[in-house]
């Protein structure tokens, strides 16, 4: 397994724990779609009546505690967020999950050289 894959898996585990601690219920992880929209949703969760696609971005931090590749949220562009929203619609159609609303969130996991990860959660990015 590549180091970047291991960091990503770690970040998703941390993000799921954070979402569940916040009262959300995870419905699916790493859901893939090839039609009509190609792509993957990292985490699909329920937040009350809302169905939420969660884009998880993880970065390792250097000794100063800052990520070398920029903040994880910088990778969640408006284009990426819109694509994840289209994937969420496809997930809802394919799974039969009904919701009062659909939402896209982003979770940043910052992994320092030592100590626990820092988690930031942005709700409603799309």
Tab-separated table of N, CA and C in Angstrom:
chain	number	residue	atom	x	y	z
A	1	UNK	N	0.847	-1.186	0.000
A	1	UNK	CA	0.000	0.000	0.000
A	1	UNK	C	0.889	1.244	0.000
A	2	UNK	N	0.557	2.187	-0.863
A	2	UNK	CA	1.311	3.436	-0.907
A	2	UNK	C	1.066	4.234	0.361
A	3	UNK	N	2.043	5.065	0.728
A	3	UNK	CA	1.918	5.896	1.921
A	3	UNK	C	0.717	6.820	1.815
A	4	UNK	N	0.485	7.390	0.621
A	4	UNK	CA	-0.652	8.304	0.457
A	4	UNK	C	-1.976	7.577	0.656
A	5	UNK	N	-2.053	6.301	0.231
A	5	UNK	CA	-3.265	5.511	0.453
A	5	UNK	C	-3.492	5.281	1.940
A	6	UNK	N	-2.415	4.967	2.661
A	6	UNK	CA	-2.521	4.728	4.103
A	6	UNK	C	-2.951	5.996	4.835
A	7	UNK	N	-2.412	7.132	4.423
A	7	UNK	CA	-2.796	8.411	5.039
A	7	UNK	C	-4.269	8.689	4.763
A	8	UNK	N	-4.719	8.427	3.541
A	8	UNK	CA	-6.123	8.634	3.193
A	8	UNK	C	-7.056	7.741	3.997
A	9	UNK	N	-6.697	6.464	4.137
A	9	UNK	CA	-7.524	5.542	4.939
A	9	UNK	C	-7.595	5.993	6.394
A	10	UNK	N	-6.444	6.403	6.928
A	10	UNK	CA	-6.404	6.902	8.296
A	10	UNK	C	-7.334	8.106	8.437
A	11	UNK	N	-7.242	9.033	7.486
A	11	UNK	CA	-8.080	10.232	7.537
A	11	UNK	C	-9.558	9.906	7.485
A	12	UNK	N	-9.933	8.940	6.651
A	12	UNK	CA	-11.348	8.549	6.576
A	12	UNK	C	-11.819	7.930	7.891
A	13	UNK	N	-10.969	7.130	8.529
A	13	UNK	CA	-11.342	6.545	9.822
A	13	UNK	C	-11.543	7.636	10.873
A	14	UNK	N	-10.639	8.591	10.898
A	14	UNK	CA	-10.757	9.709	11.841
A	14	UNK	C	-12.018	10.527	11.537
A	15	UNK	N	-12.278	10.779	10.268
A	15	UNK	CA	-13.455	11.553	9.867
A	15	UNK	C	-14.742	10.837	10.269
A	16	UNK	N	-14.820	9.532	10.043
A	16	UNK	CA	-16.017	8.765	10.424
A	16	UNK	C	-16.234	8.844	11.927
A	17	UNK	N	-15.173	8.689	12.706
A	17	UNK	CA	-15.310	8.799	14.167
A	17	UNK	C	-15.819	10.185	14.557
A	18	UNK	N	-15.315	11.217	13.890
A	18	UNK	CA	-15.759	12.589	14.165
A	18	UNK	C	-17.241	12.771	13.818
A	19	UNK	N	-17.638	12.277	12.651
A	19	UNK	CA	-19.037	12.417	12.221
A	19	UNK	C	-19.975	11.692	13.177
A	20	UNK	N	-19.615	10.476	13.571
A	20	UNK	CA	-20.458	9.715	14.496
A	20	UNK	C	-20.529	10.397	15.860
A	21	UNK	N	-19.417	10.955	16.320
A	21	UNK	CA	-19.420	11.679	17.597
A	21	UNK	C	-20.299	12.919	17.521
A	22	UNK	N	-20.451	13.478	16.314
A	22	UNK	CA	-21.302	14.656	16.110
A	22	UNK	C	-22.773	14.273	15.927
A	23	UNK	N	-23.081	12.974	16.029
A	23	UNK	CA	-24.472	12.527	15.934
A	23	UNK	C	-24.913	12.111	14.550
A	24	UNK	N	-24.002	12.072	13.598
A	24	UNK	CA	-24.362	11.643	12.251
A	24	UNK	C	-24.249	10.118	12.161
A	25	UNK	N	-25.030	9.528	11.259
A	25	UNK	CA	-25.007	8.075	11.067
A	25	UNK	C	-24.449	7.777	9.682
A	26	UNK	N	-23.356	7.022	9.641
A	26	UNK	CA	-22.713	6.680	8.365
A	26	UNK	C	-23.553	5.636	7.646
A	27	UNK	N	-23.855	5.909	6.381
A	27	UNK	CA	-24.667	5.030	5.538
A	27	UNK	C	-23.774	4.225	4.591
A	28	UNK	N	-22.713	4.851	4.071
A	28	UNK	CA	-21.824	4.184	3.114
A	28	UNK	C	-20.451	4.837	3.156
A	29	UNK	N	-19.450	4.032	2.772
A	29	UNK	CA	-18.081	4.544	2.643
A	29	UNK	C	-17.539	4.142	1.280
A	30	UNK	N	-16.813	5.051	0.668
A	30	UNK	CA	-16.160	4.808	-0.618
A	30	UNK	C	-17.129	4.292	-1.674
A	31	UNK	N	-18.285	4.966	-1.788
A	31	UNK	CA	-19.292	4.573	-2.783
A	31	UNK	C	-18.846	5.059	-4.147
A	32	UNK	N	-18.814	4.146	-5.107
A	32	UNK	CA	-18.364	4.470	-6.467
A	32	UNK	C	-19.533	4.463	-7.437
A	33	UNK	N	-19.457	5.371	-8.396
A	33	UNK	CA	-20.476	5.483	-9.428
A	33	UNK	C	-19.780	5.615	-10.776
A	34	UNK	N	-20.296	4.893	-11.764
A	34	UNK	CA	-19.749	5.025	-13.118
A	34	UNK	C	-20.765	5.625	-14.077
A	35	UNK	N	-22.033	5.670	-13.637
A	35	UNK	CA	-23.055	6.196	-14.528
A	35	UNK	C	-24.175	6.790	-13.691
A	36	UNK	N	-24.626	7.969	-13.880
A	36	UNK	CA	-24.308	8.900	-14.965
A	36	UNK	C	-23.082	9.768	-14.669
A	37	UNK	N	-22.650	9.819	-13.416
A	37	UNK	CA	-21.516	10.656	-13.030
A	37	UNK	C	-20.411	9.733	-12.533
A	38	UNK	N	-19.232	9.867	-13.078
A	38	UNK	CA	-18.110	9.043	-12.622
A	38	UNK	C	-17.504	9.654	-11.366
A	39	UNK	N	-17.189	8.796	-10.398
A	39	UNK	CA	-16.508	9.282	-9.215
A	39	UNK	C	-16.835	8.477	-7.985
A	40	UNK	N	-16.352	8.982	-6.861
A	40	UNK	CA	-16.515	8.302	-5.584
A	40	UNK	C	-16.884	9.309	-4.501
A	41	UNK	N	-17.748	8.878	-3.607
A	41	UNK	CA	-18.056	9.662	-2.411
A	41	UNK	C	-17.319	8.980	-1.267
A	42	UNK	N	-16.513	9.743	-0.531
A	42	UNK	CA	-15.740	9.167	0.569
A	42	UNK	C	-16.656	8.602	1.645
A	43	UNK	N	-17.613	9.420	2.098
A	43	UNK	CA	-18.535	9.006	3.158
A	43	UNK	C	-19.916	9.563	2.837
A	44	UNK	N	-20.937	8.724	2.981
A	44	UNK	CA	-22.325	9.184	2.905
A	44	UNK	C	-22.896	8.991	4.300
A	45	UNK	N	-23.523	10.030	4.836
A	45	UNK	CA	-24.049	9.966	6.196
A	45	UNK	C	-25.417	10.620	6.265
A	46	UNK	N	-26.118	10.317	7.334
A	46	UNK	CA	-27.387	10.961	7.657
A	46	UNK	C	-27.146	11.945	8.790
A	47	UNK	N	-27.678	13.137	8.616
A	47	UNK	CA	-27.664	14.150	9.669
A	47	UNK	C	-29.102	14.588	9.839
A	48	UNK	N	-29.811	13.917	10.741
A	48	UNK	CA	-31.248	14.144	10.859
A	48	UNK	C	-31.914	13.660	9.590
A	49	UNK	N	-32.669	14.548	8.944
A	49	UNK	CA	-33.374	14.199	7.717
A	49	UNK	C	-32.521	14.436	6.469
A	50	UNK	N	-31.335	14.986	6.651
A	50	UNK	CA	-30.461	15.299	5.516
A	50	UNK	C	-29.579	14.104	5.161
A	51	UNK	N	-29.393	13.905	3.864
A	51	UNK	CA	-28.426	12.934	3.354
A	51	UNK	C	-27.196	13.740	2.958
A	52	UNK	N	-26.039	13.353	3.486
A	52	UNK	CA	-24.835	14.167	3.360
A	52	UNK	C	-23.700	13.378	2.712
A	53	UNK	N	-23.121	13.927	1.653
A	53	UNK	CA	-21.883	13.401	1.082
A	53	UNK	C	-20.740	14.150	1.742
A	54	UNK	N	-19.766	13.409	2.240
A	54	UNK	CA	-18.648	14.029	2.944
A	54	UNK	C	-17.360	13.774	2.158
A	55	UNK	N	-16.728	14.841	1.738
A	55	UNK	CA	-15.436	14.771	1.066
A	55	UNK	C	-14.364	14.899	2.147
A	56	UNK	N	-13.522	13.880	2.270
A	56	UNK	CA	-12.494	13.849	3.307
A	56	UNK	C	-11.140	14.125	2.660
A	57	UNK	N	-10.432	15.090	3.209
A	57	UNK	CA	-9.090	15.418	2.733
A	57	UNK	C	-8.140	15.361	3.925
A	58	UNK	N	-7.064	14.610	3.758
A	58	UNK	CA	-6.108	14.401	4.840
A	58	UNK	C	-4.738	14.881	4.406
A	59	UNK	N	-4.045	15.545	5.311
A	59	UNK	CA	-2.682	15.992	5.047
A	59	UNK	C	-1.809	15.683	6.266
A	60	UNK	N	-0.596	15.232	5.980
A	60	UNK	CA	0.395	15.089	7.049
A	60	UNK	C	1.000	16.461	7.300
A	61	UNK	N	1.274	16.746	8.548
A	61	UNK	CA	1.850	18.034	8.926
A	61	UNK	C	3.335	17.867	9.209
A	62	UNK	N	4.073	18.929	8.969
A	62	UNK	CA	5.496	18.938	9.276
A	62	UNK	C	5.720	19.239	10.746
A	63	UNK	N	6.982	19.392	11.142
A	63	UNK	CA	7.309	19.650	12.554
A	63	UNK	C	6.645	20.902	13.115
A	64	UNK	N	6.385	21.893	12.257
A	64	UNK	CA	5.745	23.129	12.730
A	64	UNK	C	4.238	22.962	12.897
A	65	UNK	N	3.707	21.786	12.506
A	65	UNK	CA	2.272	21.546	12.653
A	65	UNK	C	1.434	22.028	11.497
A	66	UNK	N	2.083	22.418	10.407
A	66	UNK	CA	1.329	22.878	9.240
A	66	UNK	C	1.517	21.899	8.090
A	67	UNK	N	0.471	21.712	7.278
A	67	UNK	CA	0.590	20.785	6.147
A	67	UNK	C	1.482	21.368	5.057
A	68	UNK	N	2.369	20.545	4.522
A	68	UNK	CA	3.286	21.001	3.491
A	68	UNK	C	2.596	21.226	2.154
A	69	UNK	N	1.509	20.508	1.903
A	69	UNK	CA	0.829	20.597	0.606
A	69	UNK	C	-0.352	21.562	0.645
A	70	UNK	N	-0.410	22.430	1.619
A	70	UNK	CA	-1.529	23.357	1.733
A	70	UNK	C	-2.645	22.765	2.572
A	71	UNK	N	-3.562	23.606	2.976
A	71	UNK	CA	-4.678	23.150	3.798
A	71	UNK	C	-5.570	22.220	2.985
A	72	UNK	N	-6.074	21.164	3.605
A	72	UNK	CA	-6.915	20.212	2.869
A	72	UNK	C	-8.124	20.840	2.182
A	73	UNK	N	-8.725	21.848	2.764
A	73	UNK	CA	-9.908	22.460	2.162
A	73	UNK	C	-9.591	23.150	0.827
A	74	UNK	N	-8.335	23.477	0.590
A	74	UNK	CA	-7.960	24.095	-0.686
A	74	UNK	C	-8.232	23.151	-1.854
A	75	UNK	N	-8.256	21.842	-1.585
A	75	UNK	CA	-8.490	20.846	-2.638
A	75	UNK	C	-9.977	20.645	-2.934
A	76	UNK	N	-10.845	21.223	-2.118
A	76	UNK	CA	-12.292	21.098	-2.338
A	76	UNK	C	-12.759	22.360	-3.065
A	77	UNK	N	-12.563	22.352	-4.358
A	77	UNK	CA	-12.914	23.496	-5.204
A	77	UNK	C	-14.422	23.503	-5.455
A	78	UNK	N	-14.968	24.608	-5.946
A	78	UNK	CA	-16.385	24.616	-6.303
A	78	UNK	C	-16.738	23.547	-7.341
A	79	UNK	N	-15.838	23.292	-8.276
A	79	UNK	CA	-16.081	22.253	-9.288
A	79	UNK	C	-16.153	20.881	-8.623
A	80	UNK	N	-15.214	20.598	-7.706
A	80	UNK	CA	-15.205	19.317	-6.993
A	80	UNK	C	-16.465	19.179	-6.150
A	81	UNK	N	-16.854	20.206	-5.438
A	81	UNK	CA	-18.040	20.153	-4.588
A	81	UNK	C	-19.301	19.900	-5.417
A	82	UNK	N	-19.406	20.535	-6.580
A	82	UNK	CA	-20.568	20.328	-7.453
A	82	UNK	C	-20.599	18.891	-7.971
A	83	UNK	N	-19.441	18.339	-8.281
A	83	UNK	CA	-19.370	16.950	-8.749
A	83	UNK	C	-19.808	15.984	-7.652
A	84	UNK	N	-19.370	16.242	-6.424
A	84	UNK	CA	-19.768	15.388	-5.293
A	84	UNK	C	-21.277	15.487	-5.081
A	85	UNK	N	-21.839	16.659	-5.266
A	85	UNK	CA	-23.292	16.813	-5.128
A	85	UNK	C	-24.031	15.985	-6.189
A	86	UNK	N	-23.540	15.996	-7.427
A	86	UNK	CA	-24.151	15.168	-8.473
A	86	UNK	C	-24.024	13.681	-8.128
A	87	UNK	N	-22.891	13.295	-7.558
A	87	UNK	CA	-22.716	11.910	-7.119
A	87	UNK	C	-23.696	11.563	-6.002
A	88	UNK	N	-23.978	12.508	-5.110
A	88	UNK	CA	-24.928	12.259	-4.027
A	88	UNK	C	-26.328	12.018	-4.574
A	89	UNK	N	-26.707	12.768	-5.588
A	89	UNK	CA	-28.008	12.545	-6.238
A	89	UNK	C	-28.042	11.139	-6.837
A	90	UNK	N	-26.949	10.735	-7.490
A	90	UNK	CA	-26.880	9.388	-8.070
A	90	UNK	C	-26.938	8.328	-6.975
A	91	UNK	N	-26.274	8.581	-5.836
A	91	UNK	CA	-26.328	7.635	-4.716
A	91	UNK	C	-27.750	7.489	-4.207
A	92	UNK	N	-28.431	8.607	-4.011
A	92	UNK	CA	-29.808	8.567	-3.500
A	92	UNK	C	-30.705	7.781	-4.454
A	93	UNK	N	-30.547	7.988	-5.748
A	93	UNK	CA	-31.344	7.252	-6.740
A	93	UNK	C	-31.027	5.764	-6.704
A	94	UNK	N	-29.737	5.418	-6.659
A	94	UNK	CA	-29.320	4.012	-6.708
A	94	UNK	C	-29.661	3.252	-5.433
A	95	UNK	N	-29.578	3.917	-4.302
A	95	UNK	CA	-29.770	3.239	-3.015
A	95	UNK	C	-31.214	3.278	-2.520
A	96	UNK	N	-31.998	4.198	-3.066
A	96	UNK	CA	-33.359	4.358	-2.571
A	96	UNK	C	-33.433	5.162	-1.282
A	97	UNK	N	-32.314	5.718	-0.845
A	97	UNK	CA	-32.305	6.554	0.366
A	97	UNK	C	-33.116	7.821	0.098
A	98	UNK	N	-34.048	8.109	0.936
A	98	UNK	CA	-34.859	9.322	0.821
A	98	UNK	C	-34.413	10.311	1.878
A	99	UNK	N	-34.461	11.583	1.522
A	99	UNK	CA	-34.002	12.608	2.455
A	99	UNK	C	-34.796	13.887	2.249
A	100	UNK	N	-34.922	14.644	3.326
A	100	UNK	CA	-35.566	15.947	3.240
A	100	UNK	C	-34.696	16.938	2.503
A	101	UNK	N	-33.368	16.730	2.579
A	101	UNK	CA	-32.431	17.603	1.867
A	101	UNK	C	-31.140	16.842	1.591
A	102	UNK	N	-30.396	17.357	0.630
A	102	UNK	CA	-29.085	16.818	0.293
A	102	UNK	C	-28.047	17.886	0.602
A	103	UNK	N	-26.890	17.444	1.105
A	103	UNK	CA	-25.854	18.406	1.499
A	103	UNK	C	-24.486	17.795	1.231
A	104	UNK	N	-23.521	18.645	0.919
A	104	UNK	CA	-22.136	18.212	0.784
A	104	UNK	C	-21.324	18.908	1.865
A	105	UNK	N	-20.607	18.110	2.650
A	105	UNK	CA	-19.714	18.623	3.684
A	105	UNK	C	-18.281	18.279	3.307
A	106	UNK	N	-17.346	18.955	3.929
A	106	UNK	CA	-15.933	18.633	3.771
A	106	UNK	C	-15.327	18.474	5.160
A	107	UNK	N	-14.499	17.449	5.316
A	107	UNK	CA	-13.788	17.229	6.569
A	107	UNK	C	-12.296	17.228	6.260
A	108	UNK	N	-11.562	18.071	6.975
A	108	UNK	CA	-10.107	18.121	6.865
A	108	UNK	C	-9.514	17.402	8.065
A	109	UNK	N	-8.594	16.493	7.790
A	109	UNK	CA	-7.878	15.785	8.854
A	109	UNK	C	-6.408	16.159	8.720
A	110	UNK	N	-5.883	16.789	9.748
A	110	UNK	CA	-4.486	17.216	9.777
A	110	UNK	C	-3.739	16.298	10.735
A	111	UNK	N	-2.780	15.553	10.186
A	111	UNK	CA	-2.066	14.550	10.973
A	111	UNK	C	-0.670	15.072	11.329
A	112	UNK	N	-0.464	15.471	12.593
A	112	UNK	CA	0.848	15.970	12.999
A	112	UNK	C	1.831	14.806	13.197
A	113	UNK	N	3.130	15.113	13.309
A	113	UNK	CA	4.112	14.050	13.519
A	113	UNK	C	3.871	13.263	14.811
A	114	UNK	N	3.288	13.916	15.804
A	114	UNK	CA	2.996	13.254	17.081
A	114	UNK	C	1.681	13.796	17.620
A	115	UNK	N	0.985	12.970	18.371
A	115	UNK	CA	-0.263	13.403	18.981
A	115	UNK	C	-1.462	13.135	18.094
A	116	UNK	N	-2.625	13.492	18.597
A	116	UNK	CA	-3.858	13.195	17.853
A	116	UNK	C	-4.036	14.092	16.634
A	117	UNK	N	-4.816	13.610	15.707
A	117	UNK	CA	-5.135	14.379	14.503
A	117	UNK	C	-6.056	15.536	14.867
A	118	UNK	N	-5.948	16.609	14.084
A	118	UNK	CA	-6.882	17.730	14.210
A	118	UNK	C	-7.923	17.565	13.113
A	119	UNK	N	-9.182	17.785	13.468
A	119	UNK	CA	-10.278	17.612	12.515
A	119	UNK	C	-11.043	18.923	12.394
A	120	UNK	N	-11.312	19.332	11.150
A	120	UNK	CA	-12.139	20.501	10.881
A	120	UNK	C	-13.271	20.043	9.970
A	121	UNK	N	-14.485	20.515	10.245
A	121	UNK	CA	-15.674	20.068	9.513
A	121	UNK	C	-16.420	21.286	8.982
A	122	UNK	N	-16.518	21.380	7.664
A	122	UNK	CA	-17.297	22.445	7.026
A	122	UNK	C	-18.597	21.840	6.523
A	123	UNK	N	-19.709	22.377	6.960
A	123	UNK	CA	-21.013	21.882	6.528
A	123	UNK	C	-21.539	22.734	5.368
A	124	UNK	N	-22.153	22.051	4.416
A	124	UNK	CA	-22.821	22.766	3.332
A	124	UNK	C	-21.912	23.461	2.351
A	125	UNK	N	-20.864	22.776	1.894
A	125	UNK	CA	-19.996	23.399	0.896
A	125	UNK	C	-20.622	23.385	-0.493
A	126	UNK	N	-21.666	22.569	-0.679
A	126	UNK	CA	-22.412	22.556	-1.948
A	126	UNK	C	-23.800	22.008	-1.713
